[in-house]
Coordinates of C-alpha atoms in Angstrom, one line a residue:
M1 CA 316.6 -2.4 101.9
T2 CA 316.5 -1.5 98.0
A3 CA 314.9 -4.2 96.0
R4 CA 316.5 -4.7 92.6
T5 CA 315.2 -6.6 89.6
G6 CA 317.2 -7.4 86.6
C7 CA 319.3 -4.4 87.3
S8 CA 322.7 -5.0 85.2
I9 CA 324.4 -1.6 86.3
C10 CA 323.6 -2.4 89.8
R11 CA 324.7 -6.0 89.6
G12 CA 327.9 -4.8 87.5
G13 CA 327.0 -7.0 84.5
G14 CA 324.1 -8.6 82.5
D15 CA 322.2 -7.4 79.3
P16 CA 323.4 -3.8 78.8
G17 CA 319.8 -3.1 77.9
A18 CA 318.1 -4.8 80.6
F19 CA 318.5 -2.1 83.6
H20 CA 315.5 -1.6 85.5
C21 CA 315.4 -1.0 89.4
T22 CA 312.3 -0.5 91.5
R23 CA 312.1 1.2 94.9
P24 CA 310.2 -0.2 98.0
S25 CA 307.2 1.9 99.6
A26 CA 308.2 4.4 102.2
P27 CA 306.1 4.1 105.3
S28 CA 303.4 6.6 105.5
P29 CA 304.0 9.9 107.7
P30 CA 302.2 10.3 110.7
F31 CA 299.7 12.7 109.5
P32 CA 296.3 13.1 107.6
A33 CA 296.0 12.3 104.1
P34 CA 295.6 16.1 102.8
A35 CA 298.4 17.2 104.8
R36 CA 300.5 14.2 103.3
A37 CA 299.4 15.0 99.8
R38 CA 300.4 18.5 100.1
A39 CA 303.8 17.5 101.5
S40 CA 304.4 15.4 98.7
Q41 CA 303.5 18.1 96.3
L42 CA 306.2 20.2 98.2
R43 CA 309.0 17.6 98.0
A44 CA 308.2 16.9 94.3
A45 CA 308.5 20.5 93.2
A46 CA 311.3 21.8 95.6
P47 CA 314.4 19.5 94.2
V48 CA 313.3 20.6 90.5
V49 CA 313.8 24.2 91.1
A50 CA 316.7 23.9 93.7
C51 CA 318.6 21.6 90.6
A52 CA 317.5 23.7 87.5
S53 CA 319.2 26.6 89.1
H54 CA 322.6 24.6 89.0
L55 CA 322.5 23.0 85.8
P56 CA 324.8 23.8 83.0
K57 CA 323.4 26.0 80.3
W58 CA 323.9 23.4 77.6
L59 CA 321.4 21.1 79.4
T60 CA 318.8 23.8 79.5
M61 CA 319.2 24.0 75.5
T62 CA 318.7 20.2 75.1
Q63 CA 315.3 21.1 76.4
E64 CA 314.2 22.7 73.4
L65 CA 315.4 19.7 70.9
S66 CA 313.4 16.9 72.4
F67 CA 314.3 13.4 71.4
Q68 CA 310.6 12.6 70.8
R69 CA 310.7 14.4 67.9
F70 CA 312.9 11.6 66.2
V71 CA 310.5 9.2 67.8
E72 CA 307.4 10.8 66.4
Q73 CA 308.9 10.3 63.0
S74 CA 308.9 6.3 63.6
D75 CA 306.4 3.8 63.8
L76 CA 307.7 3.0 67.5
L77 CA 305.5 5.9 69.2
E78 CA 304.3 2.8 71.6
E79 CA 307.5 1.2 72.1
L80 CA 309.6 3.9 72.9
K81 CA 307.8 6.6 75.0
Y82 CA 311.2 8.1 76.3
D83 CA 312.8 11.4 76.6
F84 CA 315.4 13.1 78.4
N85 CA 314.4 15.3 81.5
E86 CA 315.2 18.6 82.8
K87 CA 318.6 16.7 84.2
A88 CA 319.2 15.2 80.8
E89 CA 318.3 11.6 82.2
F90 CA 316.4 9.1 80.0
R91 CA 313.0 8.4 81.5
H92 CA 309.5 7.3 80.2
I93 CA 307.2 10.4 79.4
E94 CA 304.5 8.6 81.3
T95 CA 305.9 6.9 84.3
Q96 CA 309.1 8.6 84.8
R97 CA 310.7 5.4 85.0
P98 CA 314.2 4.3 83.4
F99 CA 314.1 2.4 80.5
V100 CA 313.2 -1.3 80.3
F101 CA 314.8 -3.4 77.9
N102 CA 312.4 -6.5 78.2
Y103 CA 309.3 -4.5 76.4
Y104 CA 308.0 -7.7 74.5
K105 CA 307.8 -10.5 77.2
N106 CA 310.0 -13.4 76.5
V107 CA 310.5 -12.1 72.8
P108 CA 314.3 -11.5 72.8
E109 CA 314.5 -11.0 69.2
R110 CA 311.8 -8.0 69.3
N111 CA 313.5 -6.7 72.1
S112 CA 316.8 -6.7 70.4
K113 CA 315.5 -4.9 67.5
R114 CA 313.8 -2.3 69.2
Y115 CA 317.0 -1.8 71.0
Q116 CA 318.7 -1.2 67.6
A117 CA 316.2 1.6 66.8
L118 CA 316.5 3.1 70.0
S119 CA 320.4 3.3 69.3
H120 CA 319.6 4.9 65.9
L121 CA 317.6 7.4 67.1
L122 CA 319.7 8.3 69.7
Q123 CA 322.8 8.7 67.3
Q124 CA 320.8 11.2 65.3
Y125 CA 319.9 13.1 68.2
I126 CA 323.1 13.5 69.5
Y127 CA 324.3 14.6 66.1
E128 CA 321.9 17.2 66.2
L129 CA 322.9 18.4 69.6
L130 CA 326.8 18.6 68.5
E131 CA 325.6 21.0 65.6
K132 CA 323.1 23.0 67.4
V133 CA 324.0 22.9 71.1
C134 CA 327.9 22.7 70.5
K135 CA 327.9 24.5 67.6
L136 CA 330.4 22.1 65.8
Q137 CA 330.3 21.6 62.0
K138 CA 330.0 18.3 60.5
V139 CA 333.1 17.5 58.2
Y140 CA 332.4 14.7 55.5
I141 CA 335.8 12.6 54.4
P142 CA 337.2 12.1 51.9
P143 CA 335.7 15.6 50.6
E144 CA 335.7 14.4 46.9
A145 CA 333.9 11.3 47.6
D146 CA 330.1 12.8 47.4
K147 CA 329.3 10.0 45.1
E148 CA 329.8 7.2 47.5
P149 CA 329.4 6.2 51.1
R150 CA 332.0 8.4 53.3
S151 CA 332.6 9.0 56.9
F152 CA 332.4 12.3 58.5
F153 CA 333.4 14.0 62.3
F154 CA 332.8 17.2 63.9
M155 CA 334.9 20.0 64.6
S156 CA 334.6 23.8 66.1
E157 CA 334.3 26.3 63.4
R158 CA 337.7 27.8 63.5
A159 CA 339.7 24.5 64.7
L160 CA 341.9 24.8 61.7
T161 CA 342.5 28.6 61.6
N162 CA 342.6 29.9 65.0
H163 CA 346.3 29.6 65.8
H164 CA 346.0 31.2 69.4
S165 CA 344.1 28.2 70.9
A166 CA 344.7 24.9 71.5
L167 CA 342.9 21.9 70.2
L168 CA 341.2 19.1 71.9
V169 CA 340.6 15.9 70.0
L170 CA 338.0 13.3 71.6
L171 CA 338.8 9.5 70.5
Q172 CA 336.1 7.3 71.9
D173 CA 336.0 3.4 72.4
H174 CA 334.7 0.8 70.0
G175 CA 331.4 -0.1 69.9
V176 CA 328.0 0.9 68.2
F177 CA 328.1 4.5 69.5
R178 CA 329.0 7.2 67.1
A179 CA 330.4 10.5 67.5
G180 CA 329.5 12.5 70.5
Q181 CA 329.0 9.5 72.7
W182 CA 331.5 8.0 75.3
S183 CA 329.0 5.3 75.8
Q184 CA 325.4 4.5 74.8
Q185 CA 324.7 2.6 77.6
A186 CA 325.6 5.3 79.9
I187 CA 323.5 7.4 78.0
I188 CA 320.3 5.3 78.6
H189 CA 320.8 4.5 82.1
H190 CA 322.7 7.7 83.4
G191 CA 321.9 10.4 81.0
L192 CA 323.8 12.6 78.8
Q193 CA 326.0 14.3 81.5
H194 CA 327.8 10.8 82.0
G195 CA 327.3 9.3 78.6
S196 CA 327.9 12.1 75.8
Q197 CA 330.7 13.8 74.9
I198 CA 328.9 17.2 75.5
P199 CA 330.1 18.1 78.8
C200 CA 333.7 17.6 77.9
I201 CA 333.1 19.8 74.4
Q202 CA 331.5 22.7 76.6
M203 CA 334.3 22.5 79.0
A204 CA 336.7 23.0 76.2
L205 CA 335.1 25.7 74.6
Q206 CA 334.7 27.4 77.6
A207 CA 338.2 27.3 78.0
H208 CA 338.9 29.0 74.7
H209 CA 339.9 25.5 73.0
D210 CA 339.1 24.3 69.7
V211 CA 337.6 20.9 69.3
I212 CA 337.7 17.8 67.0
V213 CA 335.0 15.1 67.7
L214 CA 336.2 11.9 66.1
N215 CA 333.8 9.2 64.8
P216 CA 335.8 6.3 64.6
N217 CA 333.1 3.5 64.9
D218 CA 331.5 4.9 61.5
N219 CA 333.1 2.4 59.2
F220 CA 330.7 0.5 57.1
V221 CA 327.5 1.3 55.2
D222 CA 324.6 -1.3 55.0
L223 CA 323.4 -0.8 51.3
K224 CA 319.8 -2.3 52.2
M225 CA 319.3 0.2 55.0
E226 CA 320.7 3.1 53.4
K227 CA 318.4 2.5 50.2
E228 CA 315.4 2.4 52.8
W229 CA 316.4 5.5 54.5
K230 CA 316.8 7.5 51.0
G231 CA 313.5 6.4 49.9
L232 CA 311.9 7.3 53.3
S233 CA 313.3 10.6 53.1
T234 CA 312.2 11.4 49.7
Q235 CA 308.4 10.6 50.7
N236 CA 306.2 13.7 51.1
T237 CA 307.6 15.6 53.6
E238 CA 304.6 18.1 54.1
C239 CA 303.3 15.1 55.7
S240 CA 303.6 14.8 59.5
S241 CA 303.4 11.0 59.4
L242 CA 306.8 10.7 57.4
K243 CA 308.2 7.6 59.0
M244 CA 311.8 6.9 59.6
F245 CA 311.3 3.3 60.2
Q246 CA 309.3 0.7 59.2
T247 CA 307.9 -1.5 61.9
E248 CA 307.7 -4.6 59.7
S249 CA 311.2 -4.2 58.6
L250 CA 312.5 -3.4 61.8
F251 CA 311.0 -6.3 63.7
S252 CA 311.4 -8.8 60.9
L253 CA 313.8 -11.8 61.1
Q254 CA 317.7 -10.9 60.8
K255 CA 318.7 -10.7 57.0
P256 CA 322.3 -10.5 55.9
L257 CA 323.7 -7.0 55.8
Q258 CA 325.1 -5.9 52.8
C259 CA 327.7 -3.5 54.0
I260 CA 330.8 -2.2 52.3
P261 CA 333.4 -0.2 54.2
K262 CA 333.8 3.8 54.1
R263 CA 336.7 4.7 52.0
C264 CA 339.6 6.0 54.5
S265 CA 337.5 5.1 57.4
N266 CA 337.1 1.5 57.3
T267 CA 338.9 1.3 60.6
A268 CA 339.1 3.4 63.5
E269 CA 342.7 3.6 62.9
Q270 CA 342.3 4.9 59.6
H271 CA 339.5 7.0 60.6
L272 CA 342.1 8.9 62.9
A273 CA 345.1 8.7 60.6
Y274 CA 343.1 10.5 58.0
V275 CA 342.0 13.1 60.0
W276 CA 345.5 13.7 61.3
D277 CA 346.9 13.7 57.7
Y278 CA 344.4 16.1 56.2
F279 CA 343.2 18.4 58.9
I280 CA 345.3 18.3 62.6
S281 CA 348.6 18.4 61.0
K282 CA 347.8 21.4 58.9
T283 CA 347.1 23.4 62.2
E284 CA 350.3 25.2 62.4
G285 CA 351.5 26.4 65.7
K286 CA 348.3 24.6 67.4
D287 CA 348.9 22.8 70.7
V288 CA 347.0 19.5 70.5
A289 CA 345.6 17.4 73.2
F290 CA 344.1 14.1 73.0
I291 CA 341.2 12.7 75.6
V292 CA 340.9 8.8 74.7
H293 CA 338.8 6.3 75.8
G294 CA 339.2 2.4 75.9
Y295 CA 340.1 1.0 72.8
G296 CA 340.7 4.7 71.5
G297 CA 344.2 4.1 73.5
L298 CA 345.4 1.5 71.1
V299 CA 344.2 3.8 68.3
F300 CA 346.2 6.9 69.3
M301 CA 349.4 4.8 70.1
D302 CA 348.8 3.2 66.6
L303 CA 349.2 6.8 65.3
L304 CA 351.8 7.6 67.4
V305 CA 353.8 4.9 66.2
R306 CA 353.2 5.5 62.2
R307 CA 353.4 9.3 62.7
K308 CA 356.2 9.7 65.4
S309 CA 357.7 12.8 64.6
E310 CA 354.9 14.9 64.0
V311 CA 352.5 13.3 67.0
M312 CA 355.7 13.9 69.3
S313 CA 356.0 17.7 68.1
K314 CA 352.1 18.8 68.1
V315 CA 350.7 17.1 70.9
Y316 CA 351.3 18.4 74.3
A317 CA 349.2 15.8 76.3
V318 CA 347.3 12.6 76.0
A319 CA 344.6 11.9 78.9
L320 CA 344.2 8.0 78.5
I321 CA 340.9 6.6 80.1
D322 CA 340.7 3.0 80.8
S323 CA 342.7 2.2 77.7
Q324 CA 343.3 -1.0 75.8
H325 CA 346.7 0.1 74.5
H326 CA 349.8 -2.3 74.9
V327 CA 352.7 -0.2 74.8
G328 CA 355.3 -3.6 74.5
H329 CA 353.4 -4.8 71.4
Q330 CA 352.8 -1.3 69.7
L331 CA 356.0 0.8 70.6
G332 CA 358.4 -2.0 71.4
S333 CA 361.8 -0.5 72.6
D334 CA 361.8 2.5 70.9
V335 CA 363.3 4.6 73.6
Q336 CA 361.9 7.8 71.9
L337 CA 358.6 7.0 72.0
L338 CA 358.9 5.5 75.5
T339 CA 360.3 8.5 77.0
W340 CA 357.7 10.9 75.3
I341 CA 354.8 8.8 76.4
K342 CA 356.2 9.1 80.0
H343 CA 356.3 12.8 79.9
H344 CA 352.9 13.4 77.9
C345 CA 350.6 10.7 79.0
R346 CA 348.6 10.0 81.9
E347 CA 345.9 7.2 82.4
W348 CA 342.8 7.6 84.5
V349 CA 341.9 3.8 85.2
T350 CA 338.9 2.5 86.8
S351 CA 339.5 1.6 90.7
P352 CA 337.6 1.5 93.9
K353 CA 340.0 4.4 95.1
P354 CA 339.0 8.1 95.0
L355 CA 339.6 10.2 92.0
N356 CA 343.3 11.0 90.9
K357 CA 344.9 8.7 93.7
P358 CA 347.7 6.6 92.3
A359 CA 346.7 3.3 90.8
V360 CA 349.6 1.5 89.4
T361 CA 349.0 -1.9 87.6
V362 CA 351.4 -4.7 87.2
L363 CA 351.1 -4.7 83.4
K364 CA 351.3 -0.9 82.8
K365 CA 353.7 1.3 84.4
Q366 CA 355.0 3.4 81.3
F367 CA 353.5 6.6 82.6
P368 CA 351.4 8.0 85.5
M369 CA 348.5 6.3 86.3
V370 CA 345.7 7.5 88.7
S371 CA 341.9 6.2 89.5
A372 CA 338.9 7.6 87.5
G373 CA 336.9 7.6 90.4
T374 CA 334.7 4.9 89.4
E375 CA 334.9 0.9 89.2
K376 CA 332.5 1.1 85.8
H377 CA 334.5 1.5 82.5
D378 CA 331.5 3.5 80.8
L379 CA 331.3 6.2 83.7
A380 CA 335.1 6.6 83.6
P381 CA 335.2 9.4 81.1
S382 CA 332.4 11.6 83.3
S383 CA 334.1 11.0 86.4
S384 CA 337.4 11.9 85.5
L385 CA 336.5 15.0 83.3
Q386 CA 337.5 17.7 85.7
S387 CA 340.8 16.0 86.8
I388 CA 342.0 15.5 83.0
F389 CA 341.2 19.3 82.4
K390 CA 343.4 20.3 85.2
Y391 CA 345.9 18.0 83.9
F392 CA 346.0 19.8 80.3
K393 CA 345.9 23.0 82.0
K394 CA 349.1 22.2 83.9
A395 CA 350.6 20.5 80.9
L396 CA 350.1 23.4 78.6
K397 CA 351.4 25.6 81.2
A398 CA 354.5 23.8 81.5
K399 CA 355.4 23.7 77.5
M400 CA 354.6 27.3 77.1
N401 CA 357.5 28.1 80.0
I402 CA 359.7 25.6 78.1
M403 CA 359.3 27.4 74.8
S404 CA 359.4 30.8 76.4
P405 CA 362.1 30.7 79.0
H406 CA 362.1 33.6 81.6
V407 CA 364.4 36.2 80.0
P408 CA 365.8 38.7 82.6
I409 CA 364.8 42.5 82.1
V410 CA 368.0 44.5 81.7
T411 CA 368.2 47.4 83.7
R412 CA 370.5 50.3 83.6
S413 CA 372.0 49.3 87.0
S414 CA 372.7 45.8 85.6
T415 CA 374.7 47.3 82.5
K416 CA 377.1 49.5 84.8
I417 CA 380.6 48.3 85.0

């Protein structure tokens, strides 16, 4: 039986950073030590070769962009000896073991600070992957507010100009994570394939869709931290010891934050409304689809109510994943909206049932609901991804058929009297 110590994921609860599993020693095989050593080497090497040949192309590209490069620019080389392996799993670079939250024994505040530093470094790493692996462009909003704190999002190069492709918009859950992440906890404990939005983005691009990756949780700026970062970034950049973090400030006692909201993005609802008004709504003749996770479902319903006619005319499908929306409170008794979501929305909910099996709940019956194939909220996006894209393909085809009804070909025989 497998032994587990402090494993929040296995138990389905606990501290999100305290994931750590240990495995029991396997019994020794009945052959001599030299043979055992050789067999162990073969077993260790074979899976890597076999798996590498089946890995997505973007995974091989991430190997050229090491997470450790970001750690090396900090004072946390000893505390954060982690990187993503060839399978995009977050592992200790020496022991190959999963992330351990309790690095400082019985010092929760320092462990929490270490986790915050990891969170920030992961955020910067994911941004780089979006730009260099997915080839997305960072767009600051509002464009004219270059002298004040402002937010940004990412989009593919021709997202606003290519009228012959569909547009996919990604809207994440609420939390500390930023653009490009479905769940930071899933990235740390299960890898980039499960926690990041990169697999979804790559699938969309391969299907010749354009992509917009929203950044709904980037709402405030801490003036004190911003000042430190700017000061650090203007130091001698030729020196390889440039530090992005200062250990003494990182592990000092928590000080009051000096936060100010970012204009046009101080809430997730405001962020989406701005990107819709100034970007998505400007794409003429473009078919738009949304993937929304958790609180993102509530944010989308807010947009639907506020921009009713625009959203109903431009959006052909919405995939909600374990959504936190409330139709009764948000849409009320608006017959038009209730009819629209019934035909244009589908939700994948956490459930013990297999993927795509009907999973109706007592409170939600407004549109089709199916199982996400997992009972874990953080893993629902990656688990349901293939099913969602099949849904989009079918929905887009249905819309094309409605817009272009079959016209019978006129022949000479059909014109005879």
